[in-house]
XYZ file of C-alpha atoms in Angstrom:
471
model
C -79.163 -35.949 12.403
C -78.945 -34.356 8.943
C -79.392 -36.626 5.983
C -78.429 -35.882 2.448
C -79.010 -39.091 0.543
C -78.353 -39.488 -3.133
C -81.451 -41.011 -4.685
C -81.342 -39.736 -8.235
C -81.860 -43.248 -9.465
C -85.341 -44.620 -10.002
C -85.738 -47.712 -7.856
C -88.082 -50.370 -9.217
C -88.448 -53.499 -7.126
C -90.407 -55.279 -9.794
C -87.515 -54.917 -12.245
C -85.184 -57.912 -11.986
C -82.171 -55.705 -12.660
C -83.075 -53.632 -9.572
C -84.146 -56.466 -7.311
C -82.502 -57.182 -3.944
C -79.252 -59.009 -4.521
C -78.638 -57.467 -7.932
C -75.563 -55.389 -8.711
C -77.618 -52.200 -9.104
C -79.351 -52.768 -5.770
C -76.049 -53.275 -3.954
C -74.548 -50.190 -5.602
C -77.513 -47.976 -4.747
C -77.708 -49.339 -1.211
C -74.029 -48.484 -0.841
C -74.736 -44.921 -1.958
C -77.565 -44.763 0.563
C -75.215 -45.860 3.350
C -72.691 -43.149 2.448
C -75.388 -40.504 2.134
C -77.042 -41.287 5.454
C -73.719 -40.954 7.245
C -73.125 -37.454 5.797
C -73.719 -34.679 8.338
C -71.885 -31.789 6.688
C -73.913 -29.006 5.121
C -72.200 -26.048 3.479
C -74.183 -22.926 2.708
C -71.987 -22.030 -0.273
C -72.794 -24.927 -2.612
C -75.184 -23.016 -4.867
C -73.038 -19.875 -4.969
C -69.537 -21.116 -5.660
C -70.541 -24.018 -7.905
C -73.646 -23.031 -9.851
C -74.034 -19.246 -9.973
C -70.715 -17.460 -10.404
C -69.221 -19.317 -13.368
C -72.370 -19.645 -15.558
C -73.415 -16.056 -14.786
C -69.954 -14.789 -15.685
C -70.053 -16.796 -18.928
C -73.410 -15.195 -19.796
C -72.241 -11.657 -18.989
C -68.909 -11.764 -20.863
C -70.489 -11.475 -24.373
C -72.138 -8.183 -23.375
C -68.716 -6.587 -22.861
C -67.899 -6.711 -26.573
C -69.190 -3.676 -28.509
C -71.633 -4.429 -31.312
C -72.702 -2.396 -34.310
C -75.885 -2.632 -36.313
C -76.010 -5.777 -38.530
C -76.223 -3.595 -41.636
C -72.587 -2.653 -41.019
C -71.625 -6.276 -41.525
C -69.523 -8.658 -39.468
C -67.382 -6.910 -36.869
C -64.703 -7.996 -34.421
C -67.125 -7.414 -31.550
C -69.636 -9.810 -33.105
C -67.042 -12.562 -33.487
C -65.767 -12.119 -29.937
C -69.367 -12.300 -28.745
C -69.931 -15.519 -30.679
C -66.601 -17.045 -29.634
C -67.360 -16.556 -25.935
C -70.814 -18.138 -26.298
C -69.548 -21.102 -28.328
C -66.676 -21.715 -25.905
C -68.855 -21.723 -22.775
C -71.595 -23.783 -24.443
C -69.060 -26.355 -25.659
C -67.414 -26.605 -22.245
C -70.772 -26.924 -20.500
C -71.954 -29.645 -22.871
C -68.729 -31.616 -22.366
C -68.816 -31.292 -18.570
C -72.404 -32.474 -18.415
C -71.975 -35.288 -20.942
C -68.881 -36.745 -19.265
C -70.405 -36.490 -15.780
C -73.673 -38.184 -16.731
C -71.918 -41.092 -18.445
C -69.289 -41.854 -15.787
C -66.151 -40.615 -17.516
C -63.108 -40.437 -15.261
C -60.310 -37.877 -15.457
C -58.094 -40.646 -16.812
C -60.566 -41.275 -19.648
C -61.030 -37.633 -20.564
C -59.135 -34.901 -18.703
C -60.300 -31.337 -18.126
C -57.345 -30.093 -20.166
C -58.568 -32.153 -23.116
C -62.044 -30.656 -22.738
C -60.572 -27.148 -22.865
C -58.531 -28.109 -25.936
C -61.697 -29.372 -27.624
C -63.456 -26.074 -26.954
C -60.557 -24.120 -28.467
C -60.522 -26.314 -31.584
C -64.309 -26.006 -31.962
C -64.097 -22.208 -31.714
C -61.228 -21.959 -34.218
C -62.889 -24.059 -36.922
C -66.213 -22.287 -36.371
C -64.834 -19.020 -37.802
C -64.251 -20.141 -41.423
C -67.434 -22.224 -41.356
C -69.666 -19.307 -40.409
C -67.865 -16.957 -42.804
C -68.567 -19.370 -45.652
C -72.256 -19.614 -44.711
C -72.619 -15.838 -44.438
C -70.965 -15.301 -47.820
C -73.220 -17.884 -49.503
C -76.419 -16.888 -47.696
C -76.757 -13.691 -45.688
C -75.819 -12.027 -42.427
C -77.419 -12.508 -40.048
C -78.775 -15.969 -40.754
C -82.387 -16.140 -39.466
C -82.434 -17.801 -36.042
C -78.747 -18.686 -36.236
C -78.698 -20.674 -32.993
C -81.242 -23.069 -34.480
C -80.223 -23.122 -38.157
C -76.495 -23.371 -37.440
C -76.762 -25.895 -34.597
C -75.687 -28.767 -36.918
C -72.480 -26.803 -37.596
C -71.898 -26.497 -33.844
C -72.210 -30.256 -33.325
C -70.032 -30.950 -36.373
C -67.317 -28.656 -35.004
C -67.514 -30.291 -31.581
C -67.343 -33.768 -33.138
C -64.373 -32.761 -35.276
C -62.656 -31.338 -32.189
C -63.275 -34.624 -30.367
C -61.525 -36.540 -33.148
C -58.603 -34.095 -33.188
C -58.055 -34.130 -29.429
C -58.894 -37.719 -28.500
C -57.708 -39.327 -31.766
C -57.425 -43.128 -31.671
C -58.961 -43.437 -28.217
C -62.303 -42.463 -29.730
C -62.692 -45.889 -31.371
C -60.279 -47.975 -29.264
C -61.564 -46.925 -25.843
C -65.087 -48.399 -25.331
C -66.146 -45.670 -22.875
C -66.519 -43.116 -25.692
C -68.794 -45.269 -27.834
C -70.794 -46.334 -24.801
C -71.289 -42.783 -23.534
C -72.401 -41.489 -26.930
C -74.851 -44.364 -27.190
C -76.193 -43.716 -23.677
C -76.611 -39.974 -23.962
C -77.352 -39.262 -27.621
C -81.152 -39.367 -27.369
C -81.185 -37.299 -24.158
C -79.026 -34.637 -25.775
C -81.315 -34.365 -28.809
C -84.401 -33.937 -26.626
C -82.733 -31.225 -24.573
C -81.579 -29.348 -27.673
C -85.182 -29.381 -28.948
C -86.004 -26.883 -26.203
C -84.217 -24.176 -28.155
C -87.119 -24.399 -30.616
C -90.003 -25.165 -28.235
C -89.596 -22.312 -25.762
C -88.950 -19.522 -28.296
C -92.132 -20.666 -30.057
C -94.010 -20.295 -26.763
C -92.423 -16.864 -26.324
C -93.741 -15.805 -29.734
C -97.262 -16.866 -28.768
C -96.936 -15.195 -25.397
C -95.904 -11.857 -26.919
C -98.771 -11.864 -29.420
C -101.753 -12.751 -27.208
C -103.661 -10.856 -24.520
C -103.453 -11.262 -20.758
C -106.195 -13.909 -20.581
C -104.501 -16.053 -23.220
C -101.166 -15.537 -21.459
C -102.587 -16.960 -18.261
C -103.929 -19.982 -20.167
C -100.542 -20.405 -21.835
C -98.874 -20.306 -18.425
C -101.097 -23.144 -17.194
C -100.102 -25.155 -20.279
C -96.393 -24.603 -19.587
C -96.098 -27.266 -16.816
C -97.642 -29.846 -19.157
C -94.874 -29.225 -21.683
C -92.232 -29.537 -18.971
C -93.755 -32.758 -17.661
C -93.866 -34.277 -21.138
C -90.231 -33.386 -21.831
C -89.112 -34.831 -18.499
C -90.907 -38.087 -19.190
C -89.316 -38.354 -22.630
C -85.824 -37.610 -21.307
C -86.272 -40.065 -18.441
C -87.292 -42.756 -20.880
C -84.387 -41.957 -23.201
C -81.969 -41.960 -20.264
C -83.157 -45.155 -18.597
C -79.620 -46.572 -18.845
C -77.994 -43.572 -17.155
C -78.502 -45.175 -13.745
C -78.261 -42.722 -10.865
C -78.086 -39.764 -13.287
C -81.465 -40.496 -14.857
C -83.484 -38.175 -12.629
C -80.979 -35.327 -12.425
C -80.594 -35.290 -16.226
C -84.363 -35.229 -16.759
C -85.093 -32.593 -14.116
C -82.077 -30.327 -14.671
C -82.167 -30.705 -18.441
C -85.699 -29.283 -18.544
C -85.985 -27.028 -15.496
C -82.897 -24.866 -16.118
C -84.075 -23.948 -19.596
C -87.770 -23.680 -18.686
C -87.181 -21.615 -15.537
C -84.981 -19.218 -17.466
C -87.575 -18.710 -20.190
C -90.342 -18.312 -17.634
C -88.332 -15.690 -15.741
C -87.683 -13.857 -19.026
C -91.427 -13.828 -19.619
C -92.000 -12.511 -16.095
C -89.651 -9.570 -16.655
C -91.856 -8.212 -19.460
C -95.384 -8.951 -18.174
C -97.174 -5.576 -18.362
C -100.102 -6.262 -16.026
C -99.765 -6.531 -12.235
C -102.832 -8.780 -12.167
C -101.278 -11.097 -14.765
C -98.050 -11.246 -12.739
C -100.006 -12.149 -9.601
C -101.979 -14.893 -11.338
C -98.885 -16.410 -12.968
C -96.991 -16.389 -9.663
C -99.988 -17.820 -7.839
C -100.323 -20.690 -10.312
C -96.648 -21.572 -9.889
C -96.893 -21.556 -6.101
C -100.033 -23.730 -6.176
C -98.321 -26.240 -8.474
C -95.362 -26.413 -6.111
C -97.576 -26.896 -3.079
C -99.525 -29.683 -4.788
C -96.269 -31.535 -5.494
C -95.273 -31.143 -1.844
C -98.668 -32.388 -0.644
C -98.303 -35.455 -2.857
C -94.922 -36.094 -1.269
C -96.284 -35.566 2.259
C -99.096 -38.077 1.681
C -96.923 -40.657 -0.051
C -97.527 -44.206 1.175
C -94.752 -45.762 3.238
C -94.303 -49.077 5.005
C -97.110 -49.215 7.627
C -94.862 -51.161 9.997
C -92.541 -48.157 10.343
C -93.550 -44.651 11.526
C -93.147 -42.043 8.779
C -90.610 -40.015 10.728
C -88.476 -43.124 11.347
C -88.291 -44.519 7.799
C -84.797 -43.130 7.102
C -83.526 -44.046 10.570
C -84.699 -47.606 9.971
C -83.113 -47.681 6.515
C -79.813 -46.482 7.960
C -80.012 -49.092 10.688
C -80.617 -51.869 8.155
C -77.722 -50.792 5.968
C -75.215 -50.341 8.763
C -75.981 -53.428 10.863
C -76.014 -56.178 8.210
C -75.947 -56.515 4.398
C -79.159 -55.576 2.599
C -78.634 -58.456 0.198
C -76.988 -61.655 1.514
C -73.943 -62.987 -0.288
C -73.741 -66.423 -1.876
C -72.594 -68.157 1.322
C -75.457 -66.870 3.440
C -78.210 -66.701 0.825
C -79.856 -69.968 1.883
C -79.795 -69.005 5.537
C -81.765 -65.813 4.973
C -83.742 -66.699 1.871
C -86.914 -67.515 3.801
C -86.352 -64.953 6.513
C -89.431 -62.729 6.686
C -87.506 -60.095 8.589
C -85.040 -59.774 5.739
C -87.862 -59.105 3.289
C -89.184 -56.409 5.613
C -85.749 -54.814 5.650
C -85.609 -54.851 1.870
C -88.999 -53.148 1.783
C -87.904 -50.433 4.231
C -84.837 -49.598 2.154
C -86.918 -49.612 -1.026
C -89.434 -47.150 0.428
C -86.611 -44.918 1.656
C -85.117 -44.909 -1.839
C -88.442 -44.040 -3.450
C -89.199 -41.264 -0.951
C -85.817 -39.630 -1.344
C -85.974 -39.919 -5.133
C -89.271 -38.013 -5.112
C -87.849 -35.460 -2.680
C -84.827 -34.939 -4.911
C -86.985 -34.174 -7.945
C -89.123 -31.663 -6.031
C -86.140 -29.957 -4.379
C -84.245 -29.620 -7.658
C -87.283 -28.057 -9.339
C -87.744 -25.576 -6.483
C -84.007 -24.853 -6.415
C -83.960 -23.903 -10.098
C -87.151 -21.871 -9.808
C -85.509 -19.829 -7.040
C -81.979 -19.302 -8.354
C -82.610 -18.989 -12.106
C -84.708 -15.784 -11.806
C -81.952 -14.370 -9.574
C -79.333 -15.186 -12.210
C -81.533 -13.650 -14.899
C -82.013 -10.510 -12.800
C -78.277 -10.091 -12.211
C -77.612 -10.569 -15.913
C -80.302 -8.040 -16.807
C -78.893 -5.506 -14.346
C -75.428 -5.705 -15.941
C -76.355 -6.235 -19.601
C -78.786 -3.292 -19.710
C -75.902 -0.891 -19.067
C -74.022 -1.739 -22.270
C -74.571 -0.318 -25.732
C -75.077 -3.816 -27.187
C -78.337 -4.100 -25.200
C -80.055 -2.076 -27.942
C -79.790 -5.062 -30.292
C -81.300 -7.626 -27.913
C -85.100 -7.504 -28.018
C -85.406 -8.853 -24.449
C -82.990 -6.295 -22.986
C -83.551 -3.272 -25.250
C -86.586 -1.946 -23.296
C -84.370 -1.590 -20.200
C -81.473 0.187 -21.907
C -81.101 3.568 -20.141
C -84.554 3.160 -18.584
C -83.942 2.752 -14.869
C -87.601 2.808 -13.876
C -88.545 -0.068 -16.167
C -85.415 -1.973 -15.166
C -86.222 -1.531 -11.474
C -89.801 -2.705 -12.060
C -88.597 -5.814 -13.886
C -86.027 -6.637 -11.194
C -88.731 -6.254 -8.541
C -90.974 -8.731 -10.410
C -88.139 -11.249 -10.702
C -87.212 -10.866 -7.032
C -90.816 -11.303 -5.920
C -91.187 -14.341 -8.186
C -88.051 -15.905 -6.706
C -89.178 -15.208 -3.128
C -92.576 -16.793 -3.744
C -90.892 -19.867 -5.196
C -88.784 -19.929 -2.051
C -91.962 -20.462 -0.022
C -92.262 -23.886 -1.637
C -88.715 -24.687 -0.512
C -89.595 -23.688 3.063
C -92.761 -25.796 2.953
C -90.806 -28.766 1.603
C -88.251 -28.415 4.390
C -90.937 -28.526 7.096
C -92.651 -31.501 5.471
C -89.410 -33.468 5.228
C -88.269 -32.480 8.717
C -91.464 -33.119 10.666
C -93.103 -35.832 8.580
C -90.083 -37.912 7.591
C -87.413 -36.755 10.036
C -84.892 -35.590 7.422
C -83.436 -32.220 6.484
C -84.361 -30.814 3.069
C -81.345 -28.489 3.246
C -78.928 -31.351 3.813
C -80.657 -33.502 1.197
C -80.420 -30.780 -1.451
C -76.835 -29.956 -0.469
C -75.808 -33.560 -0.934
C -77.517 -33.757 -4.322
C -75.880 -30.532 -5.520
C -72.498 -31.727 -4.299
C -72.752 -35.143 -5.902
C -73.967 -33.848 -9.269
C -72.119 -30.534 -9.286
C -70.300 -31.186 -12.582
C -73.469 -32.221 -14.401
C -75.512 -29.269 -13.111
C -72.677 -26.804 -13.665
C -72.304 -28.071 -17.230
C -76.003 -27.617 -17.984
C -76.095 -24.081 -16.621
C -72.867 -23.175 -18.396
C -74.286 -24.443 -21.685
C -77.807 -23.022 -21.444
C -77.428 -19.590 -19.844
C -75.323 -17.866 -22.554
C -77.382 -19.382 -25.376
C -80.816 -18.476 -24.017
C -79.909 -15.029 -22.688
C -78.343 -14.041 -26.032
C -80.782 -15.941 -28.246
C -82.796 -12.777 -28.957
C -79.795 -10.776 -30.177
C -80.472 -9.323 -33.627
C -77.036 -10.442 -34.868
C -78.120 -14.060 -34.369
C -81.142 -13.597 -36.607
C -83.789 -13.609 -33.887
C -86.882 -11.818 -35.141
C -90.173 -13.031 -33.688
C -92.079 -10.807 -36.122
C -90.671 -13.069 -38.874
C -89.955 -10.079 -41.101
C -86.181 -10.607 -40.965
C -85.515 -7.025 -42.051
C -82.274 -6.831 -40.172
C -81.153 -3.729 -42.039
C -83.907 -1.670 -40.386
C -83.612 0.192 -37.107
C -85.824 -1.684 -34.675
C -84.796 0.275 -31.595
């Protein structure tokens, strides 16, 4: 039997709000029942939902011809910016509304599209005013002008939603729930470029040390986002993991594409594989209820949930209150929840570490063919240089394949140690959170892949002589 349970929530028995009999416990147990009865696995989840649309959104800006910044603002530059702002706005809205339980009746997809159009339209005069008062390009525009982006999106929300914004409680509640998480995720646009600057300026030994420090940064960010999103319920884990791993995996794959030393590539890849295997070993050795065999824990949990209520109702509470068997059943379900929550985190990390380098490689293959690649410091070395492009694509492919070994190992551990299918588990998670994950990828991919474009003021030498010919 294939299981695909949804355990994104963090189950804490010691927390009264999550104790047996509470509303959260009943809700999560209900999700567990639905998940354990799901036997359908489709192989196309990751392709049709998470690769095509974000990749297309990242590639579109490369189609617009660009001229050197010294020639001023051109139509191609504005079309490039419009496409990035539109996709980033749509991605942010999709993720925000999914993570905070908006329904289509609360906020329709048509309204989201209208918001993106309004945000794009009002962005034009705003940026023109800034360029006329300051300079073009503005140094690190994606960072410096981010307040303008959020102002435009907020203004668009008022225009489109109007009175519902303050009369409908779901809007205020969702902003309150997700505000801190959003700020922490946006901070990555500063953190990872700073790491990239250090990485480009140090030698191979220091690069290896920096690579070992990278997981510590990711872990710290995940902990902060989890803490900030403690009221997001079942979305807490997926927001923390996806919100960090998509961005981090993309930056790490961009670093991999320019590593000059084969030895350095091997060491970096080896460290990543070892880290993945350690996480899997921790999962394999995780303590479970000693009264139940490891490979039967999910079968027992399913049996408990489908034969009688996990938490007795008011009329039967006294009858079962002192029942030792009932407490054992609660413990079995709790352990199943905790195991699957850990499995979800590991599988999502491995999933991103496999597909994100592939997405980056496909983008690189297409973007390097266009004239605008000359103005992007990450793509310029591959412009009309097929040998270097082929070498970079080989490194990314090898990196992705090695990360895939962790996925294979995780599948065998879950299948033979706990009796569940990692493929089905991941498929269920991707299906349940498809809007949230799609939104994150749609928002992050265009921004990060075009962050190093000269027209957006990216100059890691900090000279900001944009009138010079760099390439």
